[in-house]
Structures are given as C-alpha cells and as structure tokens.
Tab-separated table of C-alpha atoms and ligand atoms in Angstrom:
chain	number	residue	atom	x	y	z
A	1	MET	CA	189.607	73.646	-4.316
A	2	HIS	CA	188.234	70.399	-2.939
A	3	GLU	CA	187.612	68.870	-6.388
A	4	LEU	CA	191.148	69.637	-7.520
A	5	SER	CA	192.750	67.552	-4.782
A	6	ILE	CA	190.253	64.761	-5.452
A	7	CYS	CA	191.284	64.732	-9.120
A	8	ARG	CA	194.945	64.587	-8.121
A	9	SER	CA	194.317	61.540	-5.936
A	10	ILE	CA	192.360	59.882	-8.755
A	11	THR	CA	195.208	60.434	-11.240
A	12	ASP	CA	197.673	58.977	-8.702
A	13	ILE	CA	195.589	55.826	-8.385
A	14	VAL	CA	194.950	55.583	-12.131
A	15	ASN	CA	198.643	55.984	-12.963
A	16	ARG	CA	199.563	53.307	-10.465
A	17	HIS	CA	197.075	50.850	-12.003
A	18	ALA	CA	197.442	51.634	-15.677
A	19	GLY	CA	201.237	51.897	-15.688
A	20	ASP	CA	202.305	53.153	-19.102
A	21	LYS	CA	199.156	51.958	-20.886
A	22	PRO	CA	196.984	54.734	-22.354
A	23	VAL	CA	193.735	55.274	-20.474
A	24	GLN	CA	190.525	56.118	-22.312
A	25	THR	CA	187.896	56.300	-19.604
A	26	VAL	CA	188.026	56.488	-15.827
A	27	ARG	CA	184.751	55.632	-14.124
A	28	ILE	CA	184.086	56.753	-10.590
A	29	ARG	CA	181.132	56.403	-8.234
A	30	ILE	CA	180.267	59.189	-5.821
A	31	GLY	CA	177.547	59.113	-3.181
A	32	GLU	CA	175.102	62.019	-2.952
A	33	LEU	CA	176.305	62.755	0.569
A	34	ARG	CA	179.727	63.689	-0.727
A	35	GLN	CA	179.873	67.412	-1.250
A	36	ILE	CA	181.083	67.127	-4.821
A	37	VAL	CA	179.799	68.921	-7.895
A	38	PRO	CA	180.236	66.546	-10.885
A	39	GLU	CA	180.652	69.437	-13.363
A	40	THR	CA	183.444	70.931	-11.265
A	41	LEU	CA	185.087	67.543	-10.963
A	42	THR	CA	185.028	67.093	-14.757
A	43	TYR	CA	186.484	70.581	-15.175
A	44	CYS	CA	189.258	69.903	-12.669
A	45	TRP	CA	190.012	66.590	-14.344
A	46	GLY	CA	190.839	68.565	-17.500
A	47	LEU	CA	193.161	70.864	-15.527
A	48	VAL	CA	194.940	68.127	-13.613
A	49	THR	CA	195.500	65.833	-16.604
A	50	GLU	CA	196.564	68.582	-19.025
A	51	GLY	CA	199.956	67.777	-20.520
A	52	SER	CA	200.053	64.362	-18.847
A	53	ALA	CA	199.491	60.862	-20.211
A	54	LEU	CA	195.880	61.111	-19.032
A	55	GLU	CA	195.150	64.244	-21.054
A	56	SER	CA	192.861	62.495	-23.551
A	57	SER	CA	191.037	60.408	-20.959
A	58	THR	CA	187.425	60.966	-19.947
A	59	LEU	CA	186.160	61.015	-16.386
A	60	GLU	CA	182.745	59.368	-16.047
A	61	ILE	CA	180.895	60.116	-12.854
A	62	GLU	CA	178.083	58.014	-11.456
A	63	ARG	CA	176.105	59.481	-8.560
A	64	VAL	CA	174.746	57.117	-5.929
A	65	PRO	CA	171.525	58.287	-4.238
A	66	LEU	CA	171.356	58.501	-0.464
A	67	ALA	CA	169.661	55.461	1.068
A	68	ILE	CA	168.861	54.726	4.696
A	69	ARG	CA	167.697	51.755	6.748
A	70	CYS	CA	165.404	52.500	9.655
A	71	SER	CA	166.284	50.922	13.000
A	72	SER	CA	162.650	51.008	14.190
A	73	CYS	CA	160.726	49.490	11.268
A	74	ASP	CA	163.596	48.127	9.152
A	75	ALA	CA	162.390	49.973	6.016
A	76	ARG	CA	165.023	50.756	3.440
A	77	THR	CA	164.418	54.011	1.607
A	78	THR	CA	166.181	55.990	-1.055
A	79	LEU	CA	166.026	59.646	-0.120
A	80	SER	CA	165.838	62.565	-2.490
A	81	SER	CA	166.992	65.059	0.113
A	82	PRO	CA	169.631	64.628	2.830
A	83	ILE	CA	167.119	64.594	5.696
A	84	LEU	CA	167.739	61.496	7.755
A	85	VAL	CA	164.189	60.566	8.750
A	86	CYS	CA	162.387	57.307	7.940
A	87	PRO	CA	159.395	58.135	5.679
A	88	GLU	CA	157.582	54.971	6.822
A	89	CYS	CA	157.439	55.650	10.572
A	90	ASP	CA	159.107	59.070	10.991
A	91	GLY	CA	161.861	57.376	12.945
A	92	THR	CA	165.126	59.248	13.209
A	93	THR	CA	167.293	56.308	14.226
A	94	VAL	CA	168.484	55.428	10.770
A	95	GLU	CA	171.584	53.910	9.325
A	96	ILE	CA	173.061	55.248	6.097
A	97	VAL	CA	173.355	52.323	3.692
A	98	ALA	CA	174.323	54.193	0.525
A	99	GLY	CA	175.376	57.679	-0.445
A	100	GLU	CA	178.826	57.882	1.134
A	101	GLU	CA	180.637	56.119	-1.699
A	102	PHE	CA	183.708	57.446	-3.290
A	103	LEU	CA	185.475	54.926	-5.464
A	104	ILE	CA	186.986	54.276	-8.835
A	105	THR	CA	184.858	51.575	-10.445
A	106	SER	CA	186.794	50.890	-13.635
A	107	LEU	CA	189.487	51.981	-16.013
A	108	GLU	CA	189.110	51.571	-19.723
A	109	LEU	CA	192.397	51.307	-21.523
A	110	ALA	CA	192.784	52.565	-25.080
A	111	GLU	CA	193.376	50.090	-27.893
A	112	VAL	CA	197.030	49.873	-28.784
B	201	LIG	ZN1	160.970	53.450	10.007
C-alpha cells in the first residue's frame, strides 16, 4: 500500500528529528495532486507506529488545493478539479504553483 510506505518514511524523519523525546503531534501538508487518501494515511499511521515510541502520537494532515498560473494571461487560480485549464482565458499552458506538496510542517513534542 502506497500510504503505508509514506507513513514509514514519515516515522523515519520524525525519529531522526525528535530523537528520544516523546512526540505528540506530527503535522504534514499534502497537495491535492498527490494521490493520497487522508483517512487511509491516518489508519496506516496507527499501524506503523503501533508498539513504537510514536504510538501515542497524532498525525495531522493539511490538504493544499491545486493552484495554477496561466502563461497566457498570468491569472492565478485555485482549482477544484484537476483539470489544467485557465478559467480566465481557457488557456492550457499553465504552470502548477501549488498542489504537489508533500512535507512535514511541524512536530509537537509532549511535555516532559
Ligand atoms: Zn489564462
């Protein structure tokens, strides 16, 4: 499963950054263009962290909408569907400016 390997990479990164400090919340940002189902990711997070130091941590997922910039009229638009056409001039020469993100934005460590 795609989400399972993503969760494994996240735990690797989190463990490297947090060291032996307990982690409460892991916040990640995922663009709409990424073929990821947040619910599945949360479920896999539970599986991957079970029995580890991250077992009690929460994964918070923020979705970033797809946005494009049109090369013809320079309009920047946030799209609700992944159809890469400028709604201002129907231009198809567009540049994706948001929606491809995949990053860990912050780690919240538990009080000790
Ligand atoms: Zn345009």
